XYZ file of C-alpha atoms in Angstrom:
390
model
C 0.221 0.105 0.015
C 0.755 3.691 -0.132
C 2.073 6.468 2.136
C 0.847 9.655 2.702
C 3.455 12.232 4.050
C 1.808 14.841 5.889
C 2.460 17.973 6.197
C 2.469 20.769 9.543
C 2.996 24.377 9.486
C 5.548 23.836 11.387
C 8.185 21.702 8.708
C 7.094 24.618 6.696
C 9.140 27.166 8.917
C 12.388 27.905 6.984
C 14.753 29.162 10.268
C 17.154 30.068 7.455
C 17.519 30.545 3.847
C 20.427 29.947 1.767
C 20.546 32.876 -1.579
C 23.720 32.254 -2.570
C 24.940 29.923 -5.023
C 27.106 27.360 -6.428
C 25.688 25.718 -2.851
C 27.173 22.523 -2.335
C 26.887 20.119 1.044
C 29.103 17.427 1.504
C 27.922 16.728 5.455
C 31.861 16.293 6.218
C 31.372 19.798 9.041
C 27.635 18.090 10.159
C 24.100 17.960 9.014
C 23.719 20.584 7.446
C 20.565 21.197 8.250
C 18.773 19.136 6.660
C 16.336 17.575 9.013
C 14.366 14.335 9.204
C 10.730 13.305 9.894
C 8.206 10.968 9.473
C 6.897 7.949 10.661
C 9.519 4.494 11.496
C 12.000 6.950 10.607
C 15.413 5.739 10.634
C 17.565 8.310 8.679
C 20.708 8.202 10.049
C 23.910 11.028 9.751
C 27.352 9.990 9.981
C 30.412 7.686 8.746
C 28.226 4.374 7.130
C 30.243 0.803 7.920
C 27.733 -2.105 5.787
C 28.386 -4.992 4.825
C 27.580 -2.945 1.148
C 27.127 0.682 1.556
C 30.673 1.323 3.415
C 31.330 4.407 2.873
C 30.372 7.561 2.166
C 30.800 9.390 -1.737
C 33.631 11.126 -0.144
C 35.212 12.258 2.814
C 33.366 10.100 5.975
C 29.472 11.407 6.690
C 26.765 11.272 4.617
C 22.807 10.879 5.291
C 21.612 6.689 5.100
C 18.331 5.472 6.525
C 18.761 2.619 8.304
C 20.770 3.487 10.527
C 24.965 3.841 9.677
C 25.108 -0.272 10.296
C 23.529 -3.744 9.982
C 21.456 -4.443 6.946
C 17.765 -3.210 8.536
C 15.568 -0.269 8.011
C 12.561 -0.388 9.598
C 8.997 -1.670 8.676
C 6.202 0.479 8.071
C 8.560 3.221 7.429
C 6.975 6.553 5.987
C 10.296 8.964 6.617
C 11.942 11.998 5.184
C 15.421 14.084 5.061
C 14.203 17.883 4.113
C 16.720 20.262 2.678
C 17.117 23.685 4.535
C 15.451 26.319 2.933
C 15.796 28.001 -0.536
C 15.633 31.522 -2.547
C 16.173 31.204 -6.490
C 15.718 34.914 -7.176
C 18.744 34.536 -9.220
C 18.638 32.219 -10.623
C 17.593 31.597 -14.286
C 18.013 27.748 -15.068
C 19.036 25.668 -11.397
C 19.464 21.503 -11.645
C 20.398 19.985 -8.262
C 22.959 16.812 -8.753
C 23.619 14.227 -5.820
C 24.973 11.280 -4.748
C 22.944 8.564 -4.061
C 23.112 5.129 -3.101
C 20.029 2.517 -3.463
C 19.853 -0.611 -1.785
C 16.235 -1.661 -1.249
C 13.898 -4.698 -1.464
C 12.834 -3.779 -5.170
C 9.441 -3.070 -6.581
C 8.315 -2.523 -2.949
C 10.593 -0.171 -1.389
C 12.862 2.814 -1.971
C 13.328 7.005 -2.255
C 11.834 9.508 -4.049
C 12.401 13.012 -4.167
C 10.020 15.826 -4.141
C 10.187 20.140 -3.956
C 8.050 22.723 -2.159
C 7.640 26.445 -3.552
C 6.460 27.282 -0.377
C 8.652 26.939 2.516
C 6.919 22.438 2.507
C 3.416 23.471 3.294
C 2.513 21.302 -0.426
C 5.299 18.875 -2.589
C 5.706 17.653 -5.811
C 7.537 14.953 -7.073
C 10.837 15.950 -9.141
C 10.216 14.274 -12.667
C 10.087 10.590 -13.193
C 11.745 7.771 -14.864
C 11.484 9.347 -18.560
C 13.839 12.460 -16.867
C 16.257 9.900 -18.195
C 15.222 9.866 -21.028
C 14.273 13.192 -22.421
C 17.758 14.540 -20.663
C 16.067 16.268 -17.690
C 17.509 13.973 -16.035
C 20.591 11.255 -15.543
C 20.327 8.573 -12.544
C 16.499 10.148 -12.314
C 14.519 6.667 -11.185
C 15.206 3.733 -11.924
C 11.238 2.269 -10.811
C 8.412 3.399 -11.437
C 5.307 3.787 -9.351
C 7.459 1.876 -6.507
C 4.462 -0.405 -3.908
C 5.802 2.021 -0.760
C 5.265 5.309 -2.219
C 2.694 4.534 -4.579
C 5.934 7.262 -6.583
C 8.468 6.344 -9.265
C 11.913 6.866 -7.550
C 14.495 4.541 -6.849
C 14.350 0.886 -5.384
C 16.090 -2.562 -6.212
C 19.166 -4.739 -4.945
C 22.344 -5.859 -5.537
C 21.605 -8.876 -4.213
C 19.084 -11.222 -6.526
C 15.949 -12.464 -5.216
C 15.838 -14.045 -2.721
C 12.276 -16.153 -1.860
C 9.119 -14.041 -1.393
C 11.722 -10.864 -1.431
C 12.539 -9.256 -5.111
C 16.085 -8.663 -6.500
C 18.228 -6.866 -8.437
C 17.890 -3.434 -9.940
C 20.260 -1.730 -6.937
C 22.835 0.623 -8.193
C 25.581 -1.074 -6.870
C 27.938 1.640 -5.630
C 27.535 5.243 -5.245
C 26.321 7.358 -8.245
C 25.593 11.504 -9.139
C 22.104 11.840 -9.910
C 20.883 15.932 -12.252
C 17.956 16.980 -12.394
C 16.734 20.111 -14.184
C 14.482 22.540 -11.522
C 11.931 22.841 -13.898
C 10.184 25.877 -13.467
C 11.849 26.908 -9.574
C 13.924 30.153 -10.812
C 12.581 33.061 -9.692
C 11.350 30.968 -6.763
C 12.234 32.040 -3.522
C 10.945 29.891 -0.727
C 12.099 26.572 -2.162
C 12.587 22.858 -0.478
C 13.507 19.885 -1.143
C 13.168 16.766 0.827
C 13.771 13.183 0.130
C 11.165 10.474 1.274
C 11.442 6.774 1.921
C 8.728 4.340 2.309
C 9.284 0.832 3.516
C 6.865 -2.546 3.419
C 6.030 -4.604 6.470
C 8.882 -8.012 4.924
C 11.786 -8.343 3.557
C 13.534 -5.353 4.789
C 16.952 -6.861 5.655
C 18.636 -4.400 2.763
C 20.872 -1.735 3.565
C 18.624 1.787 2.601
C 19.906 4.408 0.971
C 22.446 6.775 1.151
C 22.558 10.073 0.208
C 26.225 12.963 -0.353
C 28.099 15.926 -1.891
C 24.015 17.813 -2.727
C 24.981 20.776 -5.288
C 22.346 22.847 -6.458
C 23.389 25.542 -9.649
C 22.838 27.106 -12.387
C 23.184 24.772 -14.987
C 25.697 24.596 -17.844
C 24.447 26.949 -20.075
C 22.917 25.610 -23.796
C 25.130 26.127 -26.229
C 25.189 24.560 -30.557
C 29.028 24.362 -31.625
C 31.559 22.029 -33.476
C 34.301 20.763 -35.034
C 35.217 19.355 -38.222
C 38.188 17.355 -39.928
C 39.336 17.656 -43.674
C 39.317 13.745 -44.619
C 40.023 14.366 -48.401
C 40.115 17.214 -51.239
C 36.701 19.460 -50.507
C 35.513 17.000 -48.407
C 34.713 18.223 -44.510
C 33.769 15.968 -41.500
C 31.153 17.563 -39.055
C 31.265 16.923 -35.052
C 28.717 17.884 -32.481
C 30.182 19.669 -29.492
C 26.944 21.253 -28.297
C 26.095 21.168 -24.502
C 24.251 18.153 -23.647
C 20.758 17.736 -24.446
C 21.025 19.259 -27.394
C 18.714 17.584 -30.503
C 16.914 17.397 -33.516
C 20.180 18.502 -35.538
C 19.618 21.029 -38.880
C 23.225 21.989 -40.247
C 22.959 24.161 -43.227
C 26.899 24.324 -45.302
C 26.837 27.679 -46.698
C 26.988 25.963 -50.115
C 23.562 26.417 -52.319
C 25.023 25.361 -55.150
C 25.784 21.064 -53.758
C 22.345 19.389 -54.267
C 22.954 18.249 -50.217
C 23.919 21.846 -48.905
C 21.666 19.579 -45.466
C 21.845 17.402 -43.096
C 20.143 16.387 -39.770
C 22.602 13.944 -38.749
C 24.096 14.729 -35.952
C 28.008 13.691 -36.622
C 28.080 14.859 -40.792
C 29.751 15.020 -44.059
C 30.033 17.156 -46.475
C 31.459 17.566 -50.195
C 32.264 21.298 -50.618
C 31.877 21.574 -55.149
C 34.291 24.131 -54.663
C 37.309 26.454 -53.277
C 36.314 29.042 -51.227
C 34.839 29.808 -48.407
C 31.541 28.418 -46.670
C 29.188 29.824 -43.575
C 28.616 26.734 -41.875
C 25.742 27.013 -39.526
C 24.125 24.345 -37.018
C 21.122 24.455 -35.148
C 19.887 22.414 -32.631
C 16.801 22.067 -28.994
C 17.432 22.286 -25.882
C 14.582 20.930 -23.811
C 12.065 23.581 -23.037
C 11.594 24.923 -26.712
C 15.246 26.098 -26.604
C 16.796 27.015 -30.136
C 19.978 28.059 -30.448
C 22.471 28.247 -33.919
C 25.844 28.332 -33.945
C 27.519 29.851 -37.121
C 32.128 29.167 -38.478
C 33.589 30.005 -41.707
C 35.539 26.741 -43.114
C 37.872 27.458 -45.912
C 38.369 25.109 -48.590
C 41.925 25.486 -49.958
C 43.390 24.556 -53.695
C 46.724 24.527 -53.709
C 49.139 24.960 -57.607
C 52.361 25.346 -57.958
C 54.142 26.739 -60.502
C 58.371 27.036 -61.779
C 58.688 30.708 -60.655
C 62.601 30.527 -61.818
C 64.508 28.025 -64.158
C 67.526 26.019 -63.467
C 70.280 27.805 -64.930
C 73.181 25.142 -64.998
C 73.187 21.503 -64.549
C 74.141 20.792 -60.783
C 73.505 23.835 -59.618
C 70.204 25.641 -56.797
C 69.470 28.475 -58.865
C 65.953 27.203 -59.136
C 62.381 28.548 -57.941
C 58.835 27.173 -57.761
C 55.815 29.006 -56.052
C 52.464 27.809 -54.656
C 49.113 29.591 -55.780
C 46.165 29.369 -53.177
C 42.640 29.786 -54.216
C 40.313 29.260 -52.074
C 40.583 31.600 -49.213
C 41.688 35.547 -47.987
C 44.981 35.491 -48.176
C 45.961 34.674 -44.809
C 47.995 31.734 -45.239
C 50.656 29.826 -43.573
C 53.204 27.896 -46.207
C 55.604 25.068 -45.272
C 57.536 23.852 -47.597
C 59.765 20.263 -47.479
C 62.898 21.491 -48.723
C 66.306 21.629 -46.192
C 66.020 23.595 -44.058
C 62.480 23.664 -44.342
C 60.600 27.872 -46.684
C 57.947 28.891 -45.067
C 57.055 32.165 -48.178
C 55.120 31.169 -50.767
C 57.872 30.839 -53.242
C 60.800 28.445 -52.565
C 63.801 29.713 -53.820
C 67.973 28.520 -54.509
C 66.053 24.890 -55.328
C 67.883 22.082 -57.713
C 66.649 19.170 -59.280
C 63.698 17.496 -57.378
C 60.698 17.048 -55.844
C 59.511 19.693 -53.453
C 55.722 20.051 -51.274
C 53.974 22.885 -50.717
C 51.273 22.277 -47.228
C 49.388 25.165 -47.232
C 46.870 26.547 -44.236
C 44.922 28.684 -42.642
C 42.752 29.488 -40.153
C 39.435 27.582 -40.051
C 40.834 26.322 -43.112
C 41.365 22.683 -44.600
C 45.099 21.767 -45.309
C 46.280 21.363 -48.821
C 49.557 19.645 -50.198
C 50.340 19.731 -53.535
C 53.941 19.041 -55.725
C 55.900 19.806 -58.343
C 59.257 18.488 -59.969
C 62.139 21.028 -60.574
C 64.623 19.958 -63.765
C 67.664 21.216 -65.034
C 69.389 21.424 -68.086
C 71.147 18.834 -69.567
C 74.952 18.083 -69.104
C 77.261 19.242 -71.752
C 80.306 17.854 -72.772
C 82.564 19.670 -75.105
C 85.362 18.203 -76.671
C 88.864 20.087 -77.407
C 91.412 19.091 -79.521
C 94.548 20.762 -80.269
C 96.110 20.154 -83.384
C 99.911 21.251 -82.534
C 101.821 22.208 -85.828
C 104.276 20.095 -87.108
C 107.822 22.005 -87.544
C 109.774 21.264 -90.737
C-alpha cells in the first residue's frame, strides 16, 4: 500500500534561507541543516559501515536510511530527509545534483525526491522515470510506481531475488543523480526532501544513502561543432554542443550543392569548389530552446608552378611557387626544403620533387607537389692540333 506524507506548519517554517549559489553540501562539517522526520524514521547521519554501503561518497560523512550499521530498515517506514530553504530569485535555469546509493527490496521499498515552493506546505515529485530519456535527468528514478510510496523513485538491490523478496536493480555503488529544476527559477521559498517508504516484510537491506548535494545554474545551452578535412573538398563535422542538444539542422553554406543541408548529428559534406563557407548548426534543447552556431570553413586549393628555372646542371638557382585559391590571402606555407621555407615561393633549389603544405585559420590543410628539372650536361671535346714544324 502507499503512504501519505503529512505536512505541518512547523515543518514549513524556515529558520534560515540560502541565497548564495552554487550551493554544495558534503556533510563533512555537520548535518548541513538537513532534518529528518516521519513515521518509523531511521535516517542517520555519520559514517556508514554496512556490508554493501561501506562509506560515504566523498569524505566520511553522509545521510543514510536504516542507521549506520546493519542491514535493516524499519517496517512500515514512511520517513523523509528535508533540506533547508533556498531563495532562487537570482537563478535562471537551476539544477540539482547529488550522490545516491540505493540498496532496497526492488519494487516495494525505495526513495523518491520532491520539491516545495512554499517552504514545505505542499510537495511535488521532481521528474519521473522518463527524465533520463528526455535529457532532463541523469540516474533519475529507476522504478515507476514503487509500492510503498506510490511514486516513481529509486528501488532495487545488487542481490538476486531470494524467496519472496525481489532482487536486482540496485545502484551497486554511489552514482551521481542530476535533474533540471524546471519551473523553480525565481522562486524565493524552495525546499527539497528525499522521501523513503518500506513495507512490512523483506526489509533486510542496507537502505538509501545521500551525499554531495549541489545546486547551481545548469550549463548554458550552446551549439557548437568541430571539423576535420578527410579528402579534397570533403569535410567531416562533429557536434560538440552542450548536453541535451537534439534535432540537428546543418546548413553548409554551399547552395550549389544538392546536399547543402543535413539532419545527421555528425555529417560530412563535399564542397563544390574552393572558397569560404559559413557553416551553421541549429540544435534544440528541452523547453523549446533553439540555438544556432555559425563558423566559417575555408576550403583551399593549391597549385605549384615554376617561378625560376635552374640555370645550369647541378646548381641551386631554381625557384617554385604556390598559387592558392579559396581563402582570404592569410596563408601559411611550408615547403619540404632543407631548411624549411615558409613563403609562397621556395628559392635556391636544385633538381628534385618539392611539396608545399598550405594552411590557414578555419581552413582545410592542402598540399601540392612539383618536380623541378635541370638542364642536361654539356660535353665539349677540344682538339688541339699542334703544327708540325718542318
